[in-house]
Amino acid sequence: MTTATAVAHPNIALVKYWGKADAHLALPATGSVSMGLDVFPTTTTVTVDGGAADDQEALGPRGPVPDRRAAAGRPRPWGDAFTLNGHVAEDGALVRVTQFLDLVRELAGSSARASVVSENSVPTGAGLASSASGFAALATAAAAAYGLDLAERDLSRLARRGSGSATRSIPGGVAVWHAGDDQGSYAEPIPAPPMAMVVVTIDAGPKPIGSREAMRRTIATSPFYPAWVTSTTETVGEMLTACAAGDFTRIGELTESNALRMHATIEGAFPPIRYLNSRSVAVFDAVAELRAAGVEAYATADAGPNVVVLTKPEDRGTVAAALAGFGDVIESGTGPGAHLVRSEDTGAPVP
Ligand code: ADP
Ligand code: DP6
Ligand code: CO
């Protein structure tokens, strides 16, 4: 039995990924740029046991299965197991993990099932990038547990297949995720000036519609989508130039503009999807007031009502204090990449 534990952090996009060019390979329609956080880690343990994940003859039919809850977190005789934040996942979240492990098994030439236990410290499904930290941690732990020795680039490509934004949580720091084909679509670190973020959690509950489905609807129905793709492709180039030049002001301006363009594009879907609420907008207003008062701060928001404010490290305390009335406020520096914290072959027989 082999087991591996990995930690990964969420990342917040400065230039957003919104839409896939190829859903099966998880290739994005455009490049994107992000800052990895040093708060809200996800810790994931993957334990590979000896049984075959798809050995129907040995396993019998998959469902209904006996008392799943009793077996939480332990290897079980009917396929992969996934426990998230202490709860056994049985729905779409388990399917997503199993499909991801199928890719890992294919790479490793293995058919062994696995037990996955994960703890998010970031709210799940709230627009604070739990799928990014979640699948970056899972990719890192699963690769080790199945005996794959992947270069960072290949780990980033693998994480991409779990959730697009997870591609950028493999390197951490400030990173670009390249659009391209399967080989060329990975994330890597880029030079950038010192930056910090202040996360304003307005609502930690799950969003009514997940990023994946919302993206599909945007592509299918928003008349603004083609313009989003054209303008974001341009913005990625401008952001890379600004980062290389260490031009914090330009980075901030591009960040806020690109976030609002993404939300406008999403709001153009039919039926419409609106992630920002009045309290989110109030934070954007407060950030504009901070700028008027001479503090360099720029607001962004992913697919959810929560707002993240990009600022200089020396101003993060001032920004956090100014926004304390709007929600739960957490300061973050630039975070590390995904990493293994434990990996061992226990040699123990399968229980
Ligand atoms: P978010 O804004 O939090 O990234 P998404 O809609 O993109 O929201 O993704 C939420 C989904 O990501 C969850 O429903 C679950 O399927 C998956 N997910 C979240 N955390 C983890 C984790 N730690 N391990 C595996 N999958 C996870
Ligand atoms: C708004 O990576 O969560 O956060 O690839 O379908 O899992 P899937 O979507 P996901 O989308 C993230 C969208 C975003 C912008 C970003 O992180 O770039
Ligand atoms: Co996500």
PDB file of N, CA and C in Angstrom, residues 9-63:
ATOM      1  N   HIS A   9      -2.148  25.491  -2.401  1.00  0.00           N
ATOM      2  CA  HIS A   9      -2.900  26.700  -2.048  1.00  0.00           C
ATOM      3  C   HIS A   9      -3.740  27.174  -3.235  1.00  0.00           C
ATOM      4  N   PRO A  10      -4.813  27.886  -2.959  1.00  0.00           N
ATOM      5  CA  PRO A  10      -5.591  28.471  -4.054  1.00  0.00           C
ATOM      6  C   PRO A  10      -4.794  29.571  -4.749  1.00  0.00           C
ATOM      7  N   ASN A  11      -5.207  29.892  -5.958  1.00  0.00           N
ATOM      8  CA  ASN A  11      -4.638  31.070  -6.627  1.00  0.00           C
ATOM      9  C   ASN A  11      -5.780  31.928  -7.127  1.00  0.00           C
ATOM     10  N   ILE A  12      -5.519  33.218  -7.180  1.00  0.00           N
ATOM     11  CA  ILE A  12      -6.541  34.155  -7.665  1.00  0.00           C
ATOM     12  C   ILE A  12      -6.033  34.763  -8.972  1.00  0.00           C
ATOM     13  N   ALA A  13      -6.856  34.668 -10.006  1.00  0.00           N
ATOM     14  CA  ALA A  13      -6.410  35.125 -11.317  1.00  0.00           C
ATOM     15  C   ALA A  13      -6.392  36.654 -11.405  1.00  0.00           C
ATOM     16  N   LEU A  14      -5.289  37.156 -11.959  1.00  0.00           N
ATOM     17  CA  LEU A  14      -5.179  38.591 -12.291  1.00  0.00           C
ATOM     18  C   LEU A  14      -5.757  38.797 -13.692  1.00  0.00           C
ATOM     19  N   VAL A  15      -5.521  37.822 -14.556  1.00  0.00           N
ATOM     20  CA  VAL A  15      -6.205  37.747 -15.854  1.00  0.00           C
ATOM     21  C   VAL A  15      -6.901  36.390 -15.858  1.00  0.00           C
ATOM     22  N   LYS A  16      -8.213  36.404 -16.038  1.00  0.00           N
ATOM     23  CA  LYS A  16      -9.023  35.212 -15.771  1.00  0.00           C
ATOM     24  C   LYS A  16      -9.063  34.210 -16.912  1.00  0.00           C
ATOM     25  N   TYR A  17      -9.220  32.962 -16.498  1.00  0.00           N
ATOM     26  CA  TYR A  17      -9.572  31.866 -17.409  1.00  0.00           C
ATOM     27  C   TYR A  17     -11.084  31.723 -17.336  1.00  0.00           C
ATOM     28  N   TRP A  18     -11.765  31.900 -18.444  1.00  0.00           N
ATOM     29  CA  TRP A  18     -13.217  31.660 -18.428  1.00  0.00           C
ATOM     30  C   TRP A  18     -13.617  31.067 -19.773  1.00  0.00           C
ATOM     31  N   GLY A  19     -13.584  29.767 -19.865  1.00  0.00           N
ATOM     32  CA  GLY A  19     -14.011  29.095 -21.087  1.00  0.00           C
ATOM     33  C   GLY A  19     -12.944  28.154 -21.613  1.00  0.00           C
ATOM     34  N   LYS A  20     -13.423  26.982 -22.059  1.00  0.00           N
ATOM     35  CA  LYS A  20     -12.496  25.976 -22.589  1.00  0.00           C
ATOM     36  C   LYS A  20     -12.583  25.917 -24.111  1.00  0.00           C
ATOM     37  N   ALA A  21     -11.429  25.693 -24.730  1.00  0.00           N
ATOM     38  CA  ALA A  21     -11.411  25.428 -26.163  1.00  0.00           C
ATOM     39  C   ALA A  21     -11.641  23.936 -26.399  1.00  0.00           C
ATOM     40  N   ASP A  22     -11.234  23.115 -25.421  1.00  0.00           N
ATOM     41  CA  ASP A  22     -11.425  21.666 -25.513  1.00  0.00           C
ATOM     42  C   ASP A  22     -11.756  21.154 -24.105  1.00  0.00           C
ATOM     43  N   ALA A  23     -13.010  20.734 -23.938  1.00  0.00           N
ATOM     44  CA  ALA A  23     -13.458  20.353 -22.585  1.00  0.00           C
ATOM     45  C   ALA A  23     -12.789  19.051 -22.138  1.00  0.00           C
ATOM     46  N   HIS A  24     -12.622  18.087 -23.045  1.00  0.00           N
ATOM     47  CA  HIS A  24     -12.041  16.804 -22.648  1.00  0.00           C
ATOM     48  C   HIS A  24     -10.602  16.983 -22.152  1.00  0.00           C
ATOM     49  N   LEU A  25      -9.821  17.752 -22.898  1.00  0.00           N
ATOM     50  CA  LEU A  25      -8.416  17.956 -22.509  1.00  0.00           C
ATOM     51  C   LEU A  25      -8.244  19.132 -21.544  1.00  0.00           C
ATOM     52  N   ALA A  26      -9.342  19.835 -21.251  1.00  0.00           N
ATOM     53  CA  ALA A  26      -9.293  21.018 -20.387  1.00  0.00           C
ATOM     54  C   ALA A  26      -8.301  22.057 -20.908  1.00  0.00           C
ATOM     55  N   LEU A  27      -8.403  22.333 -22.192  1.00  0.00           N
ATOM     56  CA  LEU A  27      -7.562  23.382 -22.783  1.00  0.00           C
ATOM     57  C   LEU A  27      -8.340  24.692 -22.740  1.00  0.00           C
ATOM     58  N   PRO A  28      -7.725  25.750 -22.217  1.00  0.00           N
ATOM     59  CA  PRO A  28      -8.448  27.017 -22.074  1.00  0.00           C
ATOM     60  C   PRO A  28      -8.530  27.778 -23.394  1.00  0.00           C
ATOM     61  N   ALA A  29      -9.553  28.602 -23.496  1.00  0.00           N
ATOM     62  CA  ALA A  29      -9.712  29.422 -24.713  1.00  0.00           C
ATOM     63  C   ALA A  29      -8.646  30.511 -24.787  1.00  0.00           C
ATOM     64  N   THR A  30      -8.124  30.907 -23.635  1.00  0.00           N
ATOM     65  CA  THR A  30      -7.098  31.967 -23.579  1.00  0.00           C
ATOM     66  C   THR A  30      -6.063  31.606 -22.513  1.00  0.00           C
ATOM     67  N   GLY A  31      -4.958  32.292 -22.512  1.00  0.00           N
ATOM     68  CA  GLY A  31      -4.019  32.185 -21.398  1.00  0.00           C
ATOM     69  C   GLY A  31      -4.586  32.923 -20.186  1.00  0.00           C
ATOM     70  N   SER A  32      -3.916  32.781 -19.042  1.00  0.00           N
ATOM     71  CA  SER A  32      -4.333  33.506 -17.843  1.00  0.00           C
ATOM     72  C   SER A  32      -3.117  33.684 -16.929  1.00  0.00           C
ATOM     73  N   VAL A  33      -3.257  34.606 -15.970  1.00  0.00           N
ATOM     74  CA  VAL A  33      -2.147  34.930 -15.058  1.00  0.00           C
ATOM     75  C   VAL A  33      -2.717  35.002 -13.643  1.00  0.00           C
ATOM     76  N   SER A  34      -1.977  34.473 -12.661  1.00  0.00           N
ATOM     77  CA  SER A  34      -2.523  34.455 -11.293  1.00  0.00           C
ATOM     78  C   SER A  34      -1.465  34.714 -10.241  1.00  0.00           C
ATOM     79  N   MET A  35      -1.958  34.991  -9.041  1.00  0.00           N
ATOM     80  CA  MET A  35      -1.099  35.033  -7.860  1.00  0.00           C
ATOM     81  C   MET A  35      -1.540  33.922  -6.918  1.00  0.00           C
ATOM     82  N   GLY A  36      -0.608  33.074  -6.523  1.00  0.00           N
ATOM     83  CA  GLY A  36      -0.905  32.020  -5.555  1.00  0.00           C
ATOM     84  C   GLY A  36      -0.950  32.620  -4.153  1.00  0.00           C
ATOM     85  N   LEU A  37      -1.882  32.140  -3.337  1.00  0.00           N
ATOM     86  CA  LEU A  37      -2.029  32.647  -1.972  1.00  0.00           C
ATOM     87  C   LEU A  37      -1.146  31.849  -0.999  1.00  0.00           C
ATOM     88  N   ASP A  38      -0.859  32.466   0.166  1.00  0.00           N
ATOM     89  CA  ASP A  38      -0.171  31.694   1.215  1.00  0.00           C
ATOM     90  C   ASP A  38      -1.131  31.378   2.367  1.00  0.00           C
ATOM     91  N   VAL A  39      -2.426  31.605   2.133  1.00  0.00           N
ATOM     92  CA  VAL A  39      -3.461  31.218   3.104  1.00  0.00           C
ATOM     93  C   VAL A  39      -4.372  30.176   2.446  1.00  0.00           C
ATOM     94  N   PHE A  40      -5.242  29.562   3.250  1.00  0.00           N
ATOM     95  CA  PHE A  40      -6.241  28.607   2.745  1.00  0.00           C
ATOM     96  C   PHE A  40      -5.661  27.343   2.102  1.00  0.00           C
ATOM     97  N   PRO A  41      -4.677  26.678   2.723  1.00  0.00           N
ATOM     98  CA  PRO A  41      -4.161  25.455   2.109  1.00  0.00           C
ATOM     99  C   PRO A  41      -5.190  24.318   2.059  1.00  0.00           C
ATOM    100  N   THR A  42      -5.053  23.484   1.052  1.00  0.00           N
ATOM    101  CA  THR A  42      -5.766  22.198   1.002  1.00  0.00           C
ATOM    102  C   THR A  42      -4.741  21.099   1.253  1.00  0.00           C
ATOM    103  N   THR A  43      -5.081  20.152   2.109  1.00  0.00           N
ATOM    104  CA  THR A  43      -4.211  19.001   2.370  1.00  0.00           C
ATOM    105  C   THR A  43      -4.930  17.736   1.912  1.00  0.00           C
ATOM    106  N   THR A  44      -4.285  16.982   1.047  1.00  0.00           N
ATOM    107  CA  THR A  44      -4.925  15.792   0.480  1.00  0.00           C
ATOM    108  C   THR A  44      -4.015  14.575   0.611  1.00  0.00           C
ATOM    109  N   THR A  45      -4.586  13.486   1.100  1.00  0.00           N
ATOM    110  CA  THR A  45      -3.860  12.219   1.207  1.00  0.00           C
ATOM    111  C   THR A  45      -4.480  11.198   0.262  1.00  0.00           C
ATOM    112  N   VAL A  46      -3.631  10.588  -0.542  1.00  0.00           N
ATOM    113  CA  VAL A  46      -4.084   9.526  -1.451  1.00  0.00           C
ATOM    114  C   VAL A  46      -3.437   8.217  -1.006  1.00  0.00           C
ATOM    115  N   THR A  47      -4.249   7.227  -0.767  1.00  0.00           N
ATOM    116  CA  THR A  47      -3.744   5.904  -0.405  1.00  0.00           C
ATOM    117  C   THR A  47      -4.172   4.917  -1.481  1.00  0.00           C
ATOM    118  N   VAL A  48      -3.189   4.293  -2.099  1.00  0.00           N
ATOM    119  CA  VAL A  48      -3.474   3.344  -3.181  1.00  0.00           C
ATOM    120  C   VAL A  48      -3.459   1.941  -2.591  1.00  0.00           C
ATOM    121  N   ASP A  49      -4.544   1.231  -2.789  1.00  0.00           N
ATOM    122  CA  ASP A  49      -4.539  -0.142  -2.286  1.00  0.00           C
ATOM    123  C   ASP A  49      -4.406  -1.112  -3.454  1.00  0.00           C
ATOM    124  N   GLY A  50      -4.439  -2.381  -3.158  1.00  0.00           N
ATOM    125  CA  GLY A  50      -4.111  -3.366  -4.183  1.00  0.00           C
ATOM    126  C   GLY A  50      -5.219  -3.734  -5.145  1.00  0.00           C
ATOM    127  N   GLY A  51      -6.450  -3.383  -4.827  1.00  0.00           N
ATOM    128  CA  GLY A  51      -7.566  -3.856  -5.643  1.00  0.00           C
ATOM    129  C   GLY A  51      -7.705  -3.083  -6.938  1.00  0.00           C
ATOM    130  N   ALA A  52      -8.322  -3.691  -7.919  1.00  0.00           N
ATOM    131  CA  ALA A  52      -8.539  -3.019  -9.193  1.00  0.00           C
ATOM    132  C   ALA A  52      -9.774  -2.137  -9.114  1.00  0.00           C
ATOM    133  N   ALA A  53      -9.617  -0.870  -9.601  1.00  0.00           N
ATOM    134  CA  ALA A  53     -10.714   0.092  -9.513  1.00  0.00           C
ATOM    135  C   ALA A  53     -11.891  -0.327 -10.373  1.00  0.00           C
ATOM    136  N   ASP A  54     -11.592  -1.084 -11.439  1.00  0.00           N
ATOM    137  CA  ASP A  54     -12.672  -1.390 -12.376  1.00  0.00           C
ATOM    138  C   ASP A  54     -12.918  -2.893 -12.505  1.00  0.00           C
ATOM    139  N   ASP A  55     -12.480  -3.620 -11.488  1.00  0.00           N
ATOM    140  CA  ASP A  55     -12.640  -5.065 -11.535  1.00  0.00           C
ATOM    141  C   ASP A  55     -14.067  -5.421 -11.111  1.00  0.00           C
ATOM    142  N   GLN A  56     -14.994  -5.306 -12.055  1.00  0.00           N
ATOM    143  CA  GLN A  56     -16.407  -5.496 -11.725  1.00  0.00           C
ATOM    144  C   GLN A  56     -16.685  -6.914 -11.248  1.00  0.00           C
ATOM    145  N   GLU A  57     -15.940  -7.871 -11.810  1.00  0.00           N
ATOM    146  CA  GLU A  57     -16.212  -9.250 -11.423  1.00  0.00           C
ATOM    147  C   GLU A  57     -15.901  -9.472  -9.939  1.00  0.00           C
ATOM    148  N   ALA A  58     -14.754  -8.904  -9.543  1.00  0.00           N
ATOM    149  CA  ALA A  58     -14.367  -9.062  -8.144  1.00  0.00           C
ATOM    150  C   ALA A  58     -15.217  -8.166  -7.238  1.00  0.00           C
ATOM    151  N   LEU A  59     -15.595  -7.007  -7.767  1.00  0.00           N
ATOM    152  CA  LEU A  59     -16.273  -6.032  -6.916  1.00  0.00           C
ATOM    153  C   LEU A  59     -17.781  -6.215  -6.894  1.00  0.00           C
ATOM    154  N   GLY A  60     -18.284  -6.801  -7.959  1.00  0.00           N
ATOM    155  CA  GLY A  60     -19.742  -6.848  -8.091  1.00  0.00           C
ATOM    156  C   GLY A  60     -20.225  -5.503  -8.574  1.00  0.00           C
ATOM    157  N   PRO A  61     -21.516  -5.345  -8.768  1.00  0.00           N
ATOM    158  CA  PRO A  61     -22.041  -4.075  -9.240  1.00  0.00           C
ATOM    159  C   PRO A  61     -21.739  -2.957  -8.246  1.00  0.00           C
ATOM    160  N   ARG A  62     -21.554  -1.716  -8.740  1.00  0.00           N
ATOM    161  CA  ARG A  62     -21.119  -0.617  -7.859  1.00  0.00           C
ATOM    162  C   ARG A  62     -22.187  -0.177  -6.873  1.00  0.00           C
ATOM    163  N   GLY A  63     -23.389  -0.288  -7.244  1.00  0.00           N
ATOM    164  CA  GLY A  63     -24.372   0.228  -6.291  1.00  0.00           C
ATOM    165  C   GLY A  63     -25.646  -0.580  -6.364  1.00  0.00           C
TER     166      GLY A  63
END
